Tab-separated table of C-alpha atoms in Angstrom:
chain	number	residue	atom	x	y	z
A	624	MET	CA	-0.317	0.109	0.517
A	625	SER	CA	1.098	3.368	-0.840
A	626	PRO	CA	2.461	5.607	2.224
A	627	PRO	CA	-0.652	8.153	2.894
A	628	LEU	CA	0.832	12.163	2.522
A	629	ARG	CA	-0.532	14.458	4.658
A	630	TYR	CA	2.796	17.531	4.220
A	631	LEU	CA	1.729	20.464	3.241
A	632	PRO	CA	5.232	21.498	1.591
A	633	ALA	CA	4.658	18.409	-0.668
A	634	TYR	CA	1.332	19.757	-1.859
A	635	CYS	CA	2.334	23.246	-3.038
A	636	GLY	CA	5.394	21.944	-4.550
A	637	LEU	CA	2.434	19.618	-6.312
A	638	PHE	CA	1.825	23.017	-6.825
A	639	ALA	CA	3.521	24.584	-8.428
A	640	ALA	CA	5.073	22.253	-10.498
A	641	GLN	CA	1.980	22.478	-12.541
A	642	VAL	CA	1.030	25.496	-12.694
A	643	LEU	CA	4.421	25.727	-14.026
A	644	ALA	CA	3.745	23.065	-16.882
A	645	LEU	CA	0.153	24.884	-17.782
A	646	THR	CA	1.901	28.233	-18.028
A	647	CYS	CA	4.933	26.683	-20.539
A	648	ASN	CA	2.083	25.148	-22.340
A	649	ALA	CA	0.227	28.770	-21.917
A	650	PHE	CA	2.885	30.497	-22.767
A	651	LEU	CA	3.309	29.217	-26.575
A	652	ASP	CA	0.244	30.991	-26.723
A	653	ILE	CA	2.191	34.266	-24.615
A	654	ARG	CA	1.488	36.909	-28.758
A	655	TYR	CA	-2.066	36.700	-28.392
A	656	GLY	CA	-2.822	38.534	-24.650
A	657	ILE	CA	-4.565	36.003	-22.573
A	658	PHE	CA	-0.961	34.394	-21.227
A	659	GLY	CA	-2.115	36.046	-17.421
A	660	THR	CA	-5.205	35.050	-16.924
A	661	GLU	CA	-4.480	31.694	-18.556
A	662	VAL	CA	-2.692	31.460	-15.897
A	663	GLN	CA	-4.196	32.078	-13.154
A	664	LEU	CA	-7.251	30.682	-14.104
A	665	TRP	CA	-5.763	27.510	-13.615
A	666	ALA	CA	-3.778	28.778	-10.725
A	667	PHE	CA	-7.114	28.904	-9.364
A	668	ALA	CA	-7.499	25.494	-10.087
A	669	PHE	CA	-4.897	23.480	-9.040
A	670	ALA	CA	-5.459	25.933	-6.145
A	671	ILE	CA	-8.659	24.312	-5.000
A	672	THR	CA	-8.824	20.719	-5.575
A	673	LEU	CA	-4.993	20.128	-4.456
A	674	ARG	CA	-6.691	21.843	-1.484
A	675	VAL	CA	-9.749	19.217	-1.148
A	676	GLY	CA	-7.332	16.522	-1.475
A	677	TRP	CA	-5.024	17.976	1.474
A	678	GLN	CA	-7.437	18.040	3.896
A	679	GLN	CA	-8.844	14.649	3.493
A	680	ASN	CA	-5.443	14.043	5.262
A	681	GLY	CA	-4.211	10.850	3.616
A	682	GLU	CA	-7.150	8.597	3.315
A	683	ILE	CA	-9.911	9.297	0.075
A	684	SER	CA	-13.114	10.164	1.449
A	685	LYS	CA	-16.204	10.934	-0.294
A	686	ARG	CA	-16.124	14.465	-0.207
A	687	GLY	CA	-13.367	14.258	-2.811
A	688	ASN	CA	-15.024	11.760	-5.109
A	689	ARG	CA	-17.229	14.063	-5.268
A	690	TRP	CA	-15.279	17.338	-6.403
A	691	MET	CA	-13.852	14.505	-8.512
A	692	ARG	CA	-17.006	13.531	-10.321
A	693	THR	CA	-17.915	17.104	-11.262
A	694	THR	CA	-14.171	18.600	-12.168
A	695	LEU	CA	-14.279	15.323	-13.981
A	696	VAL	CA	-18.176	16.093	-15.681
A	697	PHE	CA	-16.643	20.093	-15.696
A	698	GLY	CA	-13.023	19.288	-18.039
A	699	MET	CA	-15.399	16.760	-20.474
A	700	LEU	CA	-17.740	20.523	-21.161
A	701	LEU	CA	-14.855	22.295	-21.288
A	702	SER	CA	-12.848	19.701	-23.480
A	703	LEU	CA	-15.699	19.519	-26.007
A	704	LEU	CA	-16.556	23.022	-26.256
A	705	LEU	CA	-13.811	24.910	-25.683
A	706	PHE	CA	-10.419	23.213	-25.638
A	707	ILE	CA	-11.317	20.647	-29.228
A	708	PRO	CA	-12.661	23.499	-31.498
A	709	MET	CA	-10.517	26.101	-30.328
A	710	TRP	CA	-6.340	24.052	-30.490
A	711	ARG	CA	-7.786	21.040	-32.403
A	712	PHE	CA	-5.321	17.635	-31.523
A	713	PRO	CA	-3.096	16.921	-30.232
A	714	ARG	CA	-2.782	20.667	-28.533
A	715	ALA	CA	-5.649	19.633	-26.962
A	716	ALA	CA	-5.117	16.784	-25.641
A	717	ILE	CA	-2.412	18.773	-23.309
A	718	TYR	CA	-5.476	20.824	-22.257
A	719	ILE	CA	-7.752	17.366	-21.755
A	720	LEU	CA	-4.575	16.125	-19.329
A	721	ALA	CA	-4.499	19.579	-17.524
A	722	MET	CA	-8.217	18.501	-16.868
A	723	LEU	CA	-7.634	15.261	-16.032
A	724	GLN	CA	-4.706	16.201	-13.695
A	725	VAL	CA	-7.410	19.098	-11.972
A	726	SER	CA	-9.793	16.245	-11.578
A	727	TYR	CA	-7.668	13.810	-10.009
A	728	ASN	CA	-5.989	16.151	-7.364
A	729	CYS	CA	-9.168	16.540	-6.260
A	730	ILE	CA	-7.548	12.471	-4.648
A	731	THR	CA	-4.158	13.092	-4.033
A	732	THR	CA	-3.824	11.686	-0.747
A	733	SER	CA	-1.195	9.137	-0.975
A	734	ARG	CA	2.330	9.103	-2.542
A	735	ARG	CA	1.563	7.412	-5.209
A	736	HIS	CA	-0.692	9.915	-6.377
A	737	LEU	CA	1.610	12.706	-5.848
A	738	HIS	CA	4.400	10.387	-8.415
A	739	LEU	CA	1.572	10.144	-10.687
A	740	SER	CA	0.547	14.097	-10.761
A	741	LEU	CA	4.387	15.041	-11.593
A	742	LEU	CA	4.216	12.640	-13.846
A	743	MET	CA	1.579	14.539	-16.124
A	744	SER	CA	2.670	17.282	-15.647
A	745	VAL	CA	6.317	16.720	-17.577
A	746	ALA	CA	4.118	14.920	-19.741
A	747	MET	CA	2.817	18.290	-20.519
A	748	VAL	CA	6.354	20.373	-19.808
A	749	LEU	CA	7.408	18.026	-22.438
A	750	PHE	CA	5.082	18.529	-24.655
A	751	ALA	CA	5.593	22.533	-24.673
A	752	ALA	CA	9.637	21.965	-25.093
A	753	THR	CA	9.481	20.409	-28.573
A	754	HIS	CA	7.051	22.492	-29.960
A	755	PHE	CA	7.647	25.455	-32.802
A	756	ARG	CA	7.171	27.987	-30.529
A	757	ALA	CA	9.340	27.134	-28.076
A	758	ASP	CA	12.225	29.073	-26.986
A	759	TRP	CA	15.232	30.440	-24.534
A	760	ALA	CA	12.343	31.873	-23.090
A	761	MET	CA	10.818	29.390	-21.817
A	762	PHE	CA	13.393	28.903	-19.751
A	763	PHE	CA	12.465	31.082	-17.148
A	764	TYR	CA	10.322	28.897	-16.073
A	765	LEU	CA	11.640	25.338	-17.371
A	766	ILE	CA	14.060	26.320	-14.449
A	767	PRO	CA	11.714	26.290	-11.421
A	768	TYR	CA	9.318	23.933	-13.311
A	769	VAL	CA	12.459	21.610	-12.428
A	770	THR	CA	12.826	23.110	-8.925
A	771	ALA	CA	9.851	22.669	-8.301
A	772	VAL	CA	9.664	18.840	-8.756
A	773	VAL	CA	13.308	18.412	-7.259
A	774	PHE	CA	11.472	20.109	-3.856
A	775	THR	CA	8.418	17.749	-4.317
A	776	LEU	CA	10.175	14.525	-4.337
A	777	VAL	CA	12.667	15.793	-2.100
A	778	ALA	CA	10.108	17.259	0.831
A	779	GLU	CA	8.039	13.817	0.907
A	780	GLN	CA	10.699	12.119	1.082
A	781	ILE	CA	12.424	13.006	4.218
A	782	ASN	CA	9.041	14.118	5.387
A	783	ARG	CA	8.233	10.359	5.452
A	784	THR	CA	11.834	9.431	6.637
A	785	VAL	CA	11.281	11.595	9.523
A	786	SER	CA	8.054	10.546	10.241
A	787	GLU	CA	9.042	6.868	10.459
A	788	LEU	CA	11.541	7.203	12.887
A	789	ARG	CA	8.968	9.893	15.338
A	790	ARG	CA	6.848	7.074	14.787
A	791	GLN	CA	10.150	4.477	16.603
A	792	SER	CA	10.498	7.356	19.479
A	793	LEU	CA	14.023	7.998	18.149
A	794	GLY	CA	13.724	11.676	17.345
A	795	ASP	CA	11.019	14.588	18.303
A	796	GLN	CA	9.695	16.710	15.741
A	797	VAL	CA	12.590	19.482	14.383
A	798	VAL	CA	10.724	21.560	11.618
A	799	GLY	CA	13.409	23.639	11.253
A	800	ALA	CA	16.057	20.950	10.974
A	801	GLN	CA	13.517	19.303	8.141
A	802	GLY	CA	13.354	22.202	6.520
A	803	ILE	CA	17.198	22.766	6.372
A	804	ALA	CA	17.241	18.607	5.071
A	805	ILE	CA	15.443	19.232	2.207
A	806	ALA	CA	16.878	22.950	0.898
A	807	ALA	CA	20.249	20.848	1.267
A	808	ALA	CA	18.993	17.834	-0.556
A	809	THR	CA	17.300	20.132	-3.723
A	810	THR	CA	20.328	22.486	-3.609
A	811	VAL	CA	22.762	19.341	-4.237
A	812	ILE	CA	20.721	17.594	-6.667
A	813	LEU	CA	20.034	20.330	-8.950
A	814	ALA	CA	23.517	21.389	-8.473
A	815	LEU	CA	24.711	18.171	-9.939
A	816	GLY	CA	21.891	18.247	-12.633
A	817	LEU	CA	23.002	21.215	-14.015
A	818	LEU	CA	26.799	20.151	-14.012
A	819	LEU	CA	25.761	16.610	-16.216
A	820	TYR	CA	23.956	19.174	-18.231
A	821	THR	CA	26.637	21.228	-18.978
A	822	ILE	CA	29.515	18.578	-19.461
A	823	THR	CA	26.875	16.878	-22.250
A	824	PRO	CA	26.984	17.337	-25.233
A	825	GLN	CA	23.399	19.141	-26.836
A	826	VAL	CA	21.654	18.206	-29.820
A	827	SER	CA	20.118	21.912	-31.453
A	828	TRP	CA	16.909	21.891	-34.848
A	829	PRO	CA	20.564	23.111	-36.761
A	830	ALA	CA	22.650	19.772	-36.490
A	831	LEU	CA	19.971	18.095	-37.230
A	832	ALA	CA	19.371	19.727	-40.572
A	833	TRP	CA	23.497	19.660	-41.328
A	834	ARG	CA	23.698	16.056	-40.097
A	835	TRP	CA	20.345	14.589	-41.341
A	836	GLY	CA	19.290	17.327	-43.925
A	837	LEU	CA	15.981	17.458	-42.082
A	838	PRO	CA	14.306	21.734	-42.451
A	839	GLY	CA	16.930	23.752	-39.803
A	840	ASN	CA	14.226	26.465	-39.311
A	841	VAL	CA	10.759	25.353	-39.426
A	842	ASN	CA	9.832	29.006	-38.188
A	843	THR	CA	10.517	31.028	-41.361
A	844	LEU	CA	6.502	32.011	-42.920
A	845	GLY	CA	6.189	34.896	-39.696
A	846	ASP	CA	2.868	34.921	-37.747
A	847	ALA	CA	0.245	32.511	-38.037
A	848	GLN	CA	-2.631	34.020	-40.159
A	849	THR	CA	-5.751	35.699	-38.395
A	850	GLY	CA	-9.227	35.890	-38.498
A	851	ASP	CA	-11.087	39.706	-38.422
A	852	ASP	CA	-11.184	38.873	-34.006
A	853	GLY	CA	-6.831	39.687	-34.441
A	854	MET	CA	-6.918	34.740	-33.572
A	855	PRO	CA	-5.629	32.813	-36.207
A	856	ALA	CA	-7.684	31.131	-38.380
A	857	GLY	CA	-6.856	27.607	-37.482
A	858	GLY	CA	-8.742	28.644	-34.015
A	859	GLY	CA	-8.261	30.459	-30.827
A	860	GLY	CA	-5.342	29.513	-30.160
A	861	GLY	CA	-2.916	30.301	-33.886
A	862	THR	CA	-2.278	26.634	-34.157
A	863	GLY	CA	-3.033	25.880	-36.832
A	864	ASP	CA	-5.538	23.583	-38.284
A	865	ASN	CA	-3.630	20.031	-36.760
A	866	GLY	CA	-3.077	21.750	-33.058
A	867	TRP	CA	0.663	22.807	-33.986
A	868	GLY	CA	0.308	25.392	-36.942
A	869	ASP	CA	2.460	27.057	-39.154
A	870	GLY	CA	2.705	30.641	-37.339
A	871	GLY	CA	5.651	32.200	-36.503
A	872	GLY	CA	6.739	32.664	-32.540
A	873	GLY	CA	9.891	30.753	-31.159
A	874	GLY	CA	12.908	32.466	-31.127
A	875	SER	CA	16.383	32.565	-33.129
A	876	MET	CA	17.132	28.818	-34.428
A	877	ARG	CA	20.370	28.482	-34.286
A	878	PRO	CA	22.644	27.643	-31.866
A	879	GLY	CA	24.331	29.114	-28.648
A	880	TRP	CA	22.810	32.173	-26.107
A	881	PRO	CA	21.519	35.182	-28.829
A	882	SER	CA	22.561	38.154	-28.534
A	883	ALA	CA	22.044	40.922	-27.115
A	884	ASP	CA	19.704	42.717	-30.054
A	885	GLU	CA	17.906	39.164	-29.850
A	886	LEU	CA	17.106	39.200	-25.861
A	887	ARG	CA	15.338	42.735	-26.595
A	888	ALA	CA	13.508	41.395	-29.343
A	889	THR	CA	12.007	38.533	-27.137
A	890	ALA	CA	11.482	41.307	-24.545
A	891	GLY	CA	9.487	43.534	-27.107
A	892	GLN	CA	7.190	40.531	-27.919
A	893	THR	CA	2.781	41.147	-27.405
A	894	GLY	CA	2.139	39.885	-24.255
A	895	MET	CA	5.361	39.206	-22.806
A	896	PRO	CA	4.870	39.670	-18.567
A	897	GLU	CA	6.018	43.007	-17.726
A	898	TRP	CA	8.399	41.043	-14.837
A	899	GLN	CA	9.881	39.364	-17.378
A	900	ARG	CA	10.237	41.578	-19.984
A	901	GLN	CA	12.280	44.135	-17.553
A	902	ALA	CA	14.600	40.425	-16.762
A	903	ILE	CA	15.688	40.011	-20.065
A	904	ASN	CA	15.678	43.397	-20.440
A	905	GLY	CA	18.328	43.376	-17.453
A	906	LEU	CA	19.993	40.518	-19.457
A	907	ALA	CA	21.065	41.804	-22.455
A	908	ASP	CA	22.209	44.796	-20.916
A	909	LEU	CA	24.159	42.590	-18.652
A	910	ALA	CA	25.121	40.535	-21.959
A	911	ASP	CA	26.424	44.976	-23.767
A	912	GLY	CA	28.389	45.670	-20.536
A	913	LEU	CA	30.830	41.780	-20.639
A	914	GLN	CA	30.942	41.953	-24.347
A	915	ALA	CA	32.344	45.984	-23.144
A	916	LEU	CA	34.491	44.517	-20.558
A	917	MET	CA	35.528	41.029	-21.946
A	918	LYS	CA	36.543	42.328	-25.726
A	919	PRO	CA	39.506	44.018	-24.347
A	920	VAL	CA	40.699	41.038	-23.363
A	921	ILE	CA	39.525	38.741	-26.066
A	922	ASP	CA	41.302	40.847	-28.512
A	923	SER	CA	44.819	40.181	-26.410
A	924	LEU	CA	44.136	36.254	-25.873
A	925	ARG	CA	43.515	36.451	-29.981
A	926	GLN	CA	46.959	38.934	-30.502
A	927	LEU	CA	48.427	36.681	-27.572
A	928	ALA	CA	47.292	33.595	-30.177
A	929	GLU	CA	48.625	34.148	-33.355
A	930	ALA	CA	52.145	35.323	-31.636
A	931	LEU	CA	51.894	32.035	-29.956
A	932	ILE	CA	51.198	30.633	-33.489
A	933	ALA	CA	53.104	32.467	-35.281
A	934	MET	CA	56.393	31.351	-33.081
A	935	LEU	CA	54.756	27.178	-33.570
A	936	ASN	CA	55.500	27.849	-37.392
A	937	GLU	CA	58.954	29.013	-36.635
A	938	LEU	CA	60.242	26.684	-34.177
A	939	HIS	CA	57.617	23.613	-36.524
A	940	GLU	CA	61.838	21.936	-37.355
A	941	SER	CA	63.710	22.286	-34.495
A	942	LEU	CA	59.845	20.793	-32.174
A	943	ILE	CA	60.180	17.591	-34.941
A	944	ARG	CA	64.069	17.613	-34.400
A	945	LEU	CA	63.734	18.042	-30.643
A	946	LEU	CA	60.668	15.328	-30.472
A	947	TYR	CA	62.749	12.780	-32.393
A	948	ILE	CA	65.539	12.843	-30.025
A	949	LEU	CA	63.346	12.465	-26.883
A	950	MET	CA	61.774	9.346	-28.510
A	951	ALA	CA	65.686	8.481	-29.289
A	952	LEU	CA	66.173	8.590	-25.516
A	953	ALA	CA	62.711	7.097	-24.497
A	954	TRP	CA	63.831	4.189	-26.418
A	955	LEU	CA	67.139	4.208	-25.273
A	956	TYR	CA	65.916	3.977	-21.827
A	957	ALA	CA	63.094	1.239	-22.283
A	958	LEU	CA	66.093	-0.582	-24.272
A	959	TRP	CA	68.285	-0.166	-20.525
A	960	GLN	CA	66.206	-0.734	-18.560
A	961	ARG	CA	65.097	-3.925	-20.271
A	962	LEU	CA	68.390	-4.921	-20.485
A	963	ARG	CA	68.750	-4.798	-16.430
A	964	GLN	CA	65.780	-6.889	-16.516
A	965	THR	CA	67.756	-9.423	-18.712
A	966	ARG	CA	71.063	-8.675	-16.093
A	967	LEU	CA	72.962	-8.160	-19.330
A	968	PRO	CA	74.862	-5.858	-18.270
A	969	ILE	CA	76.473	-7.070	-15.015
A	970	TRP	CA	77.346	-10.245	-17.108
A	971	LEU	CA	78.950	-8.249	-19.105
A	972	ARG	CA	80.943	-6.284	-16.434
A	973	THR	CA	81.912	-9.764	-14.787
A	974	ARG	CA	83.575	-10.493	-18.065
A	975	PHE	CA	85.473	-7.717	-18.554
A	976	ASP	CA	86.542	-7.956	-15.382
A	977	TYR	CA	87.985	-11.678	-15.728
A	978	PHE	CA	89.850	-10.729	-18.757
A	979	ARG	CA	90.811	-7.466	-17.582
A	980	LEU	CA	92.842	-9.269	-14.175
A	981	VAL	CA	93.200	-12.470	-15.494
A	982	LEU	CA	93.925	-12.986	-19.053
A	983	LEU	CA	96.023	-9.310	-19.120
A	984	THR	CA	96.617	-8.269	-15.650
A	985	MET	CA	95.372	-5.053	-15.589
A	986	HIS	CA	95.357	-3.677	-11.534
A	987	ASN	CA	97.021	-1.442	-9.438
A	988	ASP	CA	98.603	-2.186	-6.270
A	989	GLU	CA	98.126	-1.784	-2.983
A	990	LEU	CA	94.856	-0.742	-1.570
A	991	GLN	CA	92.999	0.777	-4.866
A	992	GLY	CA	94.183	-2.868	-6.877
A	993	ALA	CA	93.195	-4.845	-3.160
A	994	ARG	CA	89.540	-2.876	-3.853
A	995	THR	CA	89.300	-3.519	-7.543
A	996	CYS	CA	89.756	-7.459	-7.013
A	997	TYR	CA	87.091	-7.859	-4.152
A	998	GLU	CA	84.296	-5.360	-6.096
A	999	ALA	CA	84.755	-8.023	-8.435
A	1000	MET	CA	84.018	-10.816	-6.892
A	1001	ALA	CA	81.385	-8.887	-5.473
A	1002	ARG	CA	79.700	-8.407	-9.172
A	1003	LEU	CA	80.100	-12.621	-9.893
A	1004	PHE	CA	77.638	-12.679	-6.513
A	1005	GLU	CA	76.575	-10.268	-7.837
A	1006	LEU	CA	75.503	-12.300	-11.027
A	1007	HIS	CA	74.584	-15.169	-9.310
A	1008	ASP	CA	71.281	-13.799	-7.217
A	1009	ILE	CA	73.810	-12.436	-4.554
A	1010	LYS	CA	73.710	-8.522	-4.242
A	1011	ARG	CA	76.085	-6.995	-1.304
A	1012	GLY	CA	73.905	-4.339	0.582
A	1013	ARG	CA	74.668	-0.823	1.238
A	1014	PHE	CA	74.951	-1.300	4.557
A	1015	VAL	CA	75.962	-4.436	5.004
A	1016	ASN	CA	79.692	-5.398	6.486
A	1017	THR	CA	82.152	-7.118	4.630
A	1018	LEU	CA	82.002	-10.478	6.948
A	1019	GLU	CA	77.921	-10.512	7.014
A	1020	TYR	CA	78.170	-10.452	2.902
A	1021	GLN	CA	81.200	-13.295	3.510
A	1022	ALA	CA	78.156	-14.765	5.437
A	1023	GLU	CA	75.528	-15.003	2.852
A	1024	ILE	CA	78.197	-16.131	0.051
A	1025	ASN	CA	78.757	-19.422	2.703
A	1026	SER	CA	75.180	-19.938	3.057
A	1027	HIS	CA	74.835	-20.083	-1.275
A	1028	TYR	CA	78.022	-21.662	-2.557
A	1029	LEU	CA	80.515	-23.484	1.234
A	1030	HIS	CA	82.312	-24.675	-1.583
A	1031	LEU	CA	83.999	-21.528	-2.224
A	1032	ARG	CA	84.840	-20.866	1.052
A	1033	ARG	CA	88.006	-21.083	1.510
A	1034	GLU	CA	88.340	-18.550	-1.430
A	1035	THR	CA	86.594	-16.069	-0.689
A	1036	GLU	CA	87.189	-15.712	2.562
A	1037	GLU	CA	91.329	-15.139	2.160
A	1038	ILE	CA	89.957	-12.335	-0.311
A	1039	THR	CA	87.997	-10.834	2.236
A	1040	ARG	CA	90.360	-11.005	4.443
A	1041	LEU	CA	93.296	-9.915	2.500
A	1042	TYR	CA	90.817	-7.110	2.163
A	1043	GLU	CA	90.141	-6.115	4.999
A	1044	ASP	CA	93.941	-6.240	6.013
A	1045	ALA	CA	94.421	-3.242	2.870
A	1046	ARG	CA	92.009	-1.827	4.382
A	1047	TYR	CA	92.794	-0.853	7.840
A	1048	GLY	CA	96.493	-2.680	8.032
A	1049	GLY	CA	97.404	-0.932	5.165
A	1050	LEU	CA	99.798	-3.853	4.476
A	1051	VAL	CA	99.499	-4.950	1.495
A	1052	GLY	CA	102.039	-5.173	-1.123
A	1053	SER	CA	101.562	-6.547	-4.613
A	1054	SER	CA	102.503	-10.280	-4.209
A	1055	GLN	CA	99.177	-9.713	-1.758
A	1056	VAL	CA	97.185	-8.349	-4.840
A	1057	GLU	CA	98.751	-10.903	-7.148
A	1058	ARG	CA	97.407	-13.484	-4.445
A	1059	MET	CA	93.556	-11.752	-4.813
A	1060	ARG	CA	93.790	-11.782	-8.490
A	1061	GLU	CA	94.832	-15.689	-8.460
A	1062	LEU	CA	91.546	-16.334	-5.812
A	1063	TYR	CA	89.622	-14.411	-8.422
A	1064	ARG	CA	90.094	-16.452	-11.193
A	1065	GLN	CA	89.467	-19.910	-8.984
A	1066	VAL	CA	86.695	-18.172	-7.880
A	1067	PHE	CA	85.218	-17.297	-11.189
A	1068	GLN	CA	86.393	-20.503	-12.578
A	1069	LEU	CA	84.355	-23.156	-9.603
A	1070	ILE	CA	81.048	-20.872	-9.499
A	1071	GLY	CA	80.455	-21.190	-13.192
A	1072	LYS	CA	81.687	-24.922	-13.253
A	1073	ARG	CA	79.122	-24.798	-10.301
A	1074	THR	CA	76.272	-23.841	-11.620
A	1075	ARG	CA	76.889	-25.501	-15.302
A	1076	GLU	CA	76.516	-28.490	-13.037
A	1077	SER	CA	72.514	-27.077	-10.449
A	1078	TYR	CA	71.318	-27.098	-14.359
């Protein structure tokens, strides 16, 4: 069963959504001078019937059913005598839907009724927004409509949650906090919607005309033909024989925000409400001011861009050469990283050490020669996955070597002892360095033999 609807702000939001949805459709006939009267009549009808629905306190009563039947009969008479002869279909169907909305308000007492009423208003707004007479000036009513719909849904949801908490005795009634929560949630949802609308591409009629060959501007015939009474020949709504008509109305079909002159031209339309006329003229004045303010900045940016393009054209060859160099460096760096993974550099270095120390006996005497032999041995074991850390002393490194290559213990310990004597005792000569070179040769040959036997 759908939860009952008793929250007055939700009814107020629904009233605003219905009035604004009807206003969008009445805006299509704004040039005929009945815009304000039409909106006031519909607002009165929505207000009276929604008041009936709210007074039932979440349960449909006999009074609500009686009001619904009465307004339904009245709506049928209006549809047959006024809406269909004046607007014809499909435009008349929107006003028939509006009368059904008026009748349905009398029994709007639950959440399901609320959602269905909002859905009906969405259908009315979609019809108005896609009509050929709709232009950017309808945003004065579309944006408040979206705000009203979001506010209504948020208010109903938060009030229902608060009511459940109150029934569970988890808190007292906090009207202020509830109002703040509704305002905050509504603001966040509208901000996210605006962000998504901004970042997503919008399809326009000129774009469709260019892409698919559709007529790019259906509003080229000027005003609709009118009869002796000043109303369109096809009916009072000025929509021609089929409800769509070929009369003028909408603004420019080109994409983008209208210019200041187009804004003022829109503000000068017949039947435009005074507050909307003043707002549009204010936007036009603001656009002129911003254009005058930004013109020097735009000119400077344009000159800067032209100078930058000229400089880039002059440096074209240099940039291409630099790009090739960067690509070569990147390739060499990738090759070096690959070679490091394959251990080729350390393998080549150990072979060079053997060739230099053993075959050519090219080494220094005393401390430098001892260090050269010891480092060559360390690189040899690093090739076989025993790398000496930066903070590992020679004794710890020797212990690690013995744990993996016990058969080389005598040679490695003697090389280590001679290296330590050269470092701290200073007792080193050509004979000691020659001995370390011979021990290195034995380690090189024995470690290779052990490796081959392990495979």
